[in-house]
Short mmCIF file of C-alpha atoms in Angstrom, two decimals:
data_model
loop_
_atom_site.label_atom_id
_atom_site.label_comp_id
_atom_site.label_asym_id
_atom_site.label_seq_id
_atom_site.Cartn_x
_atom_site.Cartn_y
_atom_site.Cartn_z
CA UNK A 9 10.37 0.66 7.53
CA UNK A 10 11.04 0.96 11.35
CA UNK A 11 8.80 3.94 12.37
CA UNK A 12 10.67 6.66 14.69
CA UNK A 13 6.66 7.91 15.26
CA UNK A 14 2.84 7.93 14.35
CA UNK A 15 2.13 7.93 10.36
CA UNK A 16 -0.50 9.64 8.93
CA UNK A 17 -1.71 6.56 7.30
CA UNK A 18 -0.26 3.12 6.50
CA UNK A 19 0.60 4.49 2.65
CA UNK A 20 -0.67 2.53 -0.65
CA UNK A 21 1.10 2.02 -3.50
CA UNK A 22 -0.04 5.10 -4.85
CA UNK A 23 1.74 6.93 -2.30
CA UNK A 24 4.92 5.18 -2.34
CA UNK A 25 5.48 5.79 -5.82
CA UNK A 26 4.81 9.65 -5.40
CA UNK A 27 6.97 9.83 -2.49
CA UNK A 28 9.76 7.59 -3.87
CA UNK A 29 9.68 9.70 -7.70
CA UNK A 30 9.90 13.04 -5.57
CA UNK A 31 12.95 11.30 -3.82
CA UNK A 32 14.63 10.80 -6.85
CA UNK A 33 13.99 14.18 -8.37
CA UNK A 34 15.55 15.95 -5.22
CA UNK A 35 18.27 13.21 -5.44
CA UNK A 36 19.34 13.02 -8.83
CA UNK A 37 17.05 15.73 -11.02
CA UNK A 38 14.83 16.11 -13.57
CA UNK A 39 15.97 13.55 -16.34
CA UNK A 40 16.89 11.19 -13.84
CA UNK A 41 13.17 11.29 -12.33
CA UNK A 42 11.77 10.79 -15.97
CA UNK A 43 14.39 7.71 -16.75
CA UNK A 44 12.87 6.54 -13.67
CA UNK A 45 9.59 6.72 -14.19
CA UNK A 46 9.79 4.48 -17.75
CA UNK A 47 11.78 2.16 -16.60
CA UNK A 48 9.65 1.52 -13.21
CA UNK A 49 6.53 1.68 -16.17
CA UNK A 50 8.19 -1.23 -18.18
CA UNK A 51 10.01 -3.46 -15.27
CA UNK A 52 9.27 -3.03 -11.97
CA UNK A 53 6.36 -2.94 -9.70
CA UNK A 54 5.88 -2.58 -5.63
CA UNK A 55 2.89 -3.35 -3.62
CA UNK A 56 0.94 -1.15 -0.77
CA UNK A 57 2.52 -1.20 2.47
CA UNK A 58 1.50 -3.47 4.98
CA UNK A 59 2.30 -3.71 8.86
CA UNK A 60 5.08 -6.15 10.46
CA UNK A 61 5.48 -7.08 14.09
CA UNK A 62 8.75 -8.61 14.42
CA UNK A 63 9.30 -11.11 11.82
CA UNK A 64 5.40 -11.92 11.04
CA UNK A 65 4.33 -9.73 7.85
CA UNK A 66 0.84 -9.16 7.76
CA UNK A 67 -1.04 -8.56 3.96
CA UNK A 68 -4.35 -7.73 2.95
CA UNK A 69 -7.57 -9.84 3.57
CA UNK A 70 -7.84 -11.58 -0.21
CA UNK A 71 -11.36 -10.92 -1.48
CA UNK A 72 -11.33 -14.51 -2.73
CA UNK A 73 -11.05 -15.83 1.10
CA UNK A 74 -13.96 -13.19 1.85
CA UNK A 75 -16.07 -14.47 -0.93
CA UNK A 76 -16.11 -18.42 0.44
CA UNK A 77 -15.80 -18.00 3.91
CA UNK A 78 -18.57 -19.72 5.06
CA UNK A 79 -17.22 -22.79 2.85
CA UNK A 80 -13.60 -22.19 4.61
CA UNK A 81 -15.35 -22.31 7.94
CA UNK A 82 -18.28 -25.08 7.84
CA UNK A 83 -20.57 -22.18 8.58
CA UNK A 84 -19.07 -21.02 11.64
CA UNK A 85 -20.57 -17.39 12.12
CA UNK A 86 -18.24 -16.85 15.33
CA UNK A 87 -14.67 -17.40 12.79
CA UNK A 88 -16.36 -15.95 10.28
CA UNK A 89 -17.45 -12.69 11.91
CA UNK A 90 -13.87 -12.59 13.38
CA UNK A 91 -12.05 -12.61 10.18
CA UNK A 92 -14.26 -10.30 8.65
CA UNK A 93 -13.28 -7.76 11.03
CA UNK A 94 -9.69 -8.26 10.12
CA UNK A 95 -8.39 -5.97 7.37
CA UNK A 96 -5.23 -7.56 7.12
CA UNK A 97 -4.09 -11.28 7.78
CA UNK A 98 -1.07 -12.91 9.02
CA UNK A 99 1.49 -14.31 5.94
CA UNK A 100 0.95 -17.79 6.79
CA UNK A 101 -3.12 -16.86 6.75
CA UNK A 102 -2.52 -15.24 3.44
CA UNK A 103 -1.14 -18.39 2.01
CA UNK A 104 -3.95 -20.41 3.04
CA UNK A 105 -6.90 -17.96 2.49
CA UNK A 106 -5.56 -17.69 -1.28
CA UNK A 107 -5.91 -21.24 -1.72
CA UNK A 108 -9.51 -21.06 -0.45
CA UNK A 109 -8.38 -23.29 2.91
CA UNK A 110 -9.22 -22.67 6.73
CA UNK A 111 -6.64 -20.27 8.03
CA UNK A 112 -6.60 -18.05 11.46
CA UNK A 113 -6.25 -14.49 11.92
CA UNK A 114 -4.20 -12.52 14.41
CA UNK A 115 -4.61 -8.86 16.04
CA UNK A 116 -3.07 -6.34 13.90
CA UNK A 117 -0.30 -4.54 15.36
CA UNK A 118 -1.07 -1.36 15.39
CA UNK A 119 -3.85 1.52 16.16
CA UNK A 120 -5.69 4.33 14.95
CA UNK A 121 -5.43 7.00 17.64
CA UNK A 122 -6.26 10.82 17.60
CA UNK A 123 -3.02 13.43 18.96
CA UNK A 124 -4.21 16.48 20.55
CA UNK A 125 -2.92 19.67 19.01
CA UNK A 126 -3.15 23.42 19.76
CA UNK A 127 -3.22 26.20 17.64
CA UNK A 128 -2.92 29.64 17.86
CA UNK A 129 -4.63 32.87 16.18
CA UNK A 130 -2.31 34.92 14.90
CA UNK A 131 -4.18 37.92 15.65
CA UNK A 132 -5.77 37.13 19.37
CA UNK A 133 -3.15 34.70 19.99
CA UNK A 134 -6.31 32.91 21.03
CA UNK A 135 -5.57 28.76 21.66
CA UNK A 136 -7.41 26.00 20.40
CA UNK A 137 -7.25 22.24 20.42
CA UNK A 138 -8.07 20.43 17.33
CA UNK A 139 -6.92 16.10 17.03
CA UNK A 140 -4.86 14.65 14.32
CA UNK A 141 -5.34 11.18 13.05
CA UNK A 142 -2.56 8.57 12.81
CA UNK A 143 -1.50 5.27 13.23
CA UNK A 144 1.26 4.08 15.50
CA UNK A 145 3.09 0.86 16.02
CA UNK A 146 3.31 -1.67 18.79
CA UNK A 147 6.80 -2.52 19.81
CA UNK A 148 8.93 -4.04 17.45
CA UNK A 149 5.97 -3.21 14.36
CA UNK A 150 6.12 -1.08 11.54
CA UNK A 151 5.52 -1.27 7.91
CA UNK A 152 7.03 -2.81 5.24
CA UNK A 153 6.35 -3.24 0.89
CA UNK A 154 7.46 -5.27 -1.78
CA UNK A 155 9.52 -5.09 -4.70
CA UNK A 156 9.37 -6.97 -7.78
CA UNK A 157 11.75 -5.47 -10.60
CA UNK A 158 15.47 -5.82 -11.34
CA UNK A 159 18.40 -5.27 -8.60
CA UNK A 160 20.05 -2.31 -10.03
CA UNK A 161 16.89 -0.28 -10.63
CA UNK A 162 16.47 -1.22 -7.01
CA UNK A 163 19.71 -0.47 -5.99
CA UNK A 164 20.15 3.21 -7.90
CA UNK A 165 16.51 4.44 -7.40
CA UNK A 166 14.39 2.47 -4.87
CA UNK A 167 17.30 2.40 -2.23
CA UNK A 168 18.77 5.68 -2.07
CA UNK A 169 14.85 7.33 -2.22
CA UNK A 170 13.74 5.43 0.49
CA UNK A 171 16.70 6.53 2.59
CA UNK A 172 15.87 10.19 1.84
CA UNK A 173 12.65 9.46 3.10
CA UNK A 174 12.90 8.10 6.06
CA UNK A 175 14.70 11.60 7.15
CA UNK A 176 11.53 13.52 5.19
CA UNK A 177 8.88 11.11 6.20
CA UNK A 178 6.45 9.87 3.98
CA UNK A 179 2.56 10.94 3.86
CA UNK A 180 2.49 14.73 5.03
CA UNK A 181 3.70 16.29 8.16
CA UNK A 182 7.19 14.81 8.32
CA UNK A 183 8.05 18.16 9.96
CA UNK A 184 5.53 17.30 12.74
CA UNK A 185 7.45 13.89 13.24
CA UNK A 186 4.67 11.77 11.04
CA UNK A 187 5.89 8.91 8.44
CA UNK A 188 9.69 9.10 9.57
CA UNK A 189 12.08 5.60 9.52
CA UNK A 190 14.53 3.70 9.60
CA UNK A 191 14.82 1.94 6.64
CA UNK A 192 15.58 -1.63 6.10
CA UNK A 193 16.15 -4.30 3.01
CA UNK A 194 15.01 -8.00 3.54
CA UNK A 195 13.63 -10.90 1.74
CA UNK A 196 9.99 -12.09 2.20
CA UNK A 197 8.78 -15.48 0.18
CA UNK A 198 5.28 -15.91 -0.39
CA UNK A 199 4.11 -19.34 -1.39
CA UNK A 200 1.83 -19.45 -4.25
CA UNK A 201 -0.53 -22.05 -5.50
CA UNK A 202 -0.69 -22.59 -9.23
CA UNK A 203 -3.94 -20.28 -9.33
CA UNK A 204 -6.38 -19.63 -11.65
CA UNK A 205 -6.50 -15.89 -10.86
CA UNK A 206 -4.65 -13.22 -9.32
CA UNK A 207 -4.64 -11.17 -5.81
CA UNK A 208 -3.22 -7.86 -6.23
CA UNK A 209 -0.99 -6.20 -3.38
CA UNK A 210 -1.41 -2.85 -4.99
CA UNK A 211 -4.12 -0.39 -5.56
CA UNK A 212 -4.44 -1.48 -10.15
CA UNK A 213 -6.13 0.94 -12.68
CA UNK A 214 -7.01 -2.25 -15.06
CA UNK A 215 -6.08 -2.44 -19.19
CA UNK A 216 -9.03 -4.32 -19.15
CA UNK A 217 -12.40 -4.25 -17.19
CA UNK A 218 -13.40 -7.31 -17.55
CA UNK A 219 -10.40 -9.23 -15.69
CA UNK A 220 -11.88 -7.87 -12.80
CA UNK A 221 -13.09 -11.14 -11.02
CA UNK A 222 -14.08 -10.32 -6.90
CA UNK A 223 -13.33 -6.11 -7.06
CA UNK A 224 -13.22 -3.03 -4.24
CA UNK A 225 -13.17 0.20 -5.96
CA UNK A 226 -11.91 3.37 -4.48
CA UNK A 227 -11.14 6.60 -5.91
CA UNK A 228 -7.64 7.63 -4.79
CA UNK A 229 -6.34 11.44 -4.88
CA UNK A 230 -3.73 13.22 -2.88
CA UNK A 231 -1.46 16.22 -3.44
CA UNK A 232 1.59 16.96 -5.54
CA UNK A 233 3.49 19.57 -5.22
CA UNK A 234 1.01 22.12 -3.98
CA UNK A 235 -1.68 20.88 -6.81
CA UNK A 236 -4.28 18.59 -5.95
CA UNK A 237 -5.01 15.19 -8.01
CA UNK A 238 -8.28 14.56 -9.61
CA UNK A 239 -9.33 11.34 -7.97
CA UNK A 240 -8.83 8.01 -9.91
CA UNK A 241 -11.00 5.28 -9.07
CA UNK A 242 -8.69 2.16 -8.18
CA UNK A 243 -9.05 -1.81 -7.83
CA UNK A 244 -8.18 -1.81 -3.99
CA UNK A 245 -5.92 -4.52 -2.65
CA UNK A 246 -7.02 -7.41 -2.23
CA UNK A 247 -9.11 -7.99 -5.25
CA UNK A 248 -9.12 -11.07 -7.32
CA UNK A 249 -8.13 -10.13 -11.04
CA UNK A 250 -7.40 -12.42 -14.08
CA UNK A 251 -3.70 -11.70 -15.95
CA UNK A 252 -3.90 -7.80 -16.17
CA UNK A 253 -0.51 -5.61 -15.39
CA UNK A 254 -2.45 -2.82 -14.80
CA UNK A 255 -1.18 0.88 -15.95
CA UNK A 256 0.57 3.86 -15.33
CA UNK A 257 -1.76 6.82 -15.31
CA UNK A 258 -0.77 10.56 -16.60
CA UNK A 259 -1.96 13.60 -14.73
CA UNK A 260 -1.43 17.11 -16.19
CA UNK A 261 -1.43 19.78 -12.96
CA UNK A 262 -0.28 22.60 -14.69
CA UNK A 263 3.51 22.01 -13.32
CA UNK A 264 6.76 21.98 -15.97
CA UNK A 265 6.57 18.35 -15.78
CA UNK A 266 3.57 15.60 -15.72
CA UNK A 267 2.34 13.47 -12.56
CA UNK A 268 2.21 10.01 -12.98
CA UNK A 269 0.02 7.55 -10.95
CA UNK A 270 1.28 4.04 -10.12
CA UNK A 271 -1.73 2.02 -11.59
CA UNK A 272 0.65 -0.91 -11.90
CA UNK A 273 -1.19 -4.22 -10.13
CA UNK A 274 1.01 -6.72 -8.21
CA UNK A 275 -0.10 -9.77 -8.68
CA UNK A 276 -0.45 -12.96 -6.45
CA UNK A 277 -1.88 -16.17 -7.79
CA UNK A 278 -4.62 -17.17 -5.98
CA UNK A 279 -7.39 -19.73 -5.99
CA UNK A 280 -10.93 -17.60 -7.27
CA UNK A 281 -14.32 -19.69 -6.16
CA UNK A 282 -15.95 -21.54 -8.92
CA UNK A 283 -18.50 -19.36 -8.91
CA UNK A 284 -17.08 -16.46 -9.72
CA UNK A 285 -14.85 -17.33 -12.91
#
């Protein structure tokens, strides 16, 4: 996704899925939404979006890495303090931190910035000036997600939704100019160690507690189409899991139709300390 402006926020899976399945109903319709919706619940999966700056991806800090990083470092407090601070981690990092080795962090390429804004009473046409939180991009950054799941669900859903989007924008206020792109399709290989757990890429609502391993829990809510969600709490990117898919979760807002939430994990192997098995 190359930004035309500020997002809101850098959007989790959980958003992308909303945004994408309100895509396809405006594209294609009702049925065509609900087709979508099974077959993305029995074959396909994408991960949180992450920032880019030209053609380094950056993904999220594995809580593995986090757990043995005075190990990875030889008790250096100066590295370890610095990649502590560091919610996300170059590719090449990634790849190393998820096989418990030494690895270096970068800046991230972007920053969290308040816009002015005015607004006026309607009544004493009175001004005020209130800030808006978002994120914005250095040059040649932006965001980007994965996609694991067959070509032509790709192709007839994922593809024509995400180039709806980046005209409507993607996280609230795409009338304001917020979460607008240009969207583009590339390859990215991550190299994966034979593993005896799993880093997910995606906020996961687990089949099963106990493959949680090393865990962040948030709840997640939003908005969907004018009705607010009840907050789910979520396995945060990240976290270290054993073999668990995760799940789709069913919502019932009072609307003609039901709101799913993309539970779905997507997985990594990874390396989890001794320790913590």
């Amino acid at each position: 996704m190359i930004p035309k402006g500020p997002f809101r926020e850098i959007p989790k899976a959980t958003t992308l899925f909303g945004a994408i399945a309100n895509a396809v109903r405006e594209i294609y319709g009702g049925y065509e939404t609900e087709k979508f919706i099974r077959e993305f619940s029995e074959k396909a999966r994408i991960s949180s979006a992450f920032p880019y700056l030209g053609e380094e991806y950056f993904l999220p800090f594995p809580l593995n890495a986090e757990a043995s990083l005075y190990e990875i470092f030889k008790g250096d407090i100066s590295k370890i303090k610095e990649t502590r601070e560091k919610p996300y981690i170059p590719l090449d990092a990634f790849e190393k931190a998820i096989r418990l080795q030494e690895f270096t962090v970068k800046d991230i390429p972007y920053k969290r910035v308040e816009i002015p804004k005015v607004s006026l009473d309607r009544v004493s046409q009175d001004s005020s000036i209130y800030f808006w939180d978002a994120v914005v991009f250095k040059e040649n950054g932006g965001l980007y997600f994965l996609y694991d799941g067959p070509k032509d669900f790709f192709e007839r859903y994922i593809g024509p939704a995400m180039n709806f989007l980046g005209d409507h924008g993607i996280g609230g206020k795409g009338t304001w100019g917020y979460g607008l792109f240009v969207p583009e399709i590339t390859e990215v290989y991550i190299d994966e160690p034979q593993g005896n757990a799993f880093v997910t890429l995606s906020p996961m609502y687990p089949r099963n507690e106990n493959s949680l391993i090393l865990w962040k829990v948030e709840k997640i809510g939003g908005w969907s189409w004018g009705r607010r969600k009840p907050k789910v709490p979520m396995v945060l990117e990240g976290s270290v899991i054993r073999d668990d898919p995760g799940k789709m979760i069913e919502l019932d807002l009072g609307l003609p139709f039901k709101i799913y939430v993309n539970g779905k994990a997507f997985p990594i192997k990874a390396e989890a300390p001794r320790d913590a098995l």
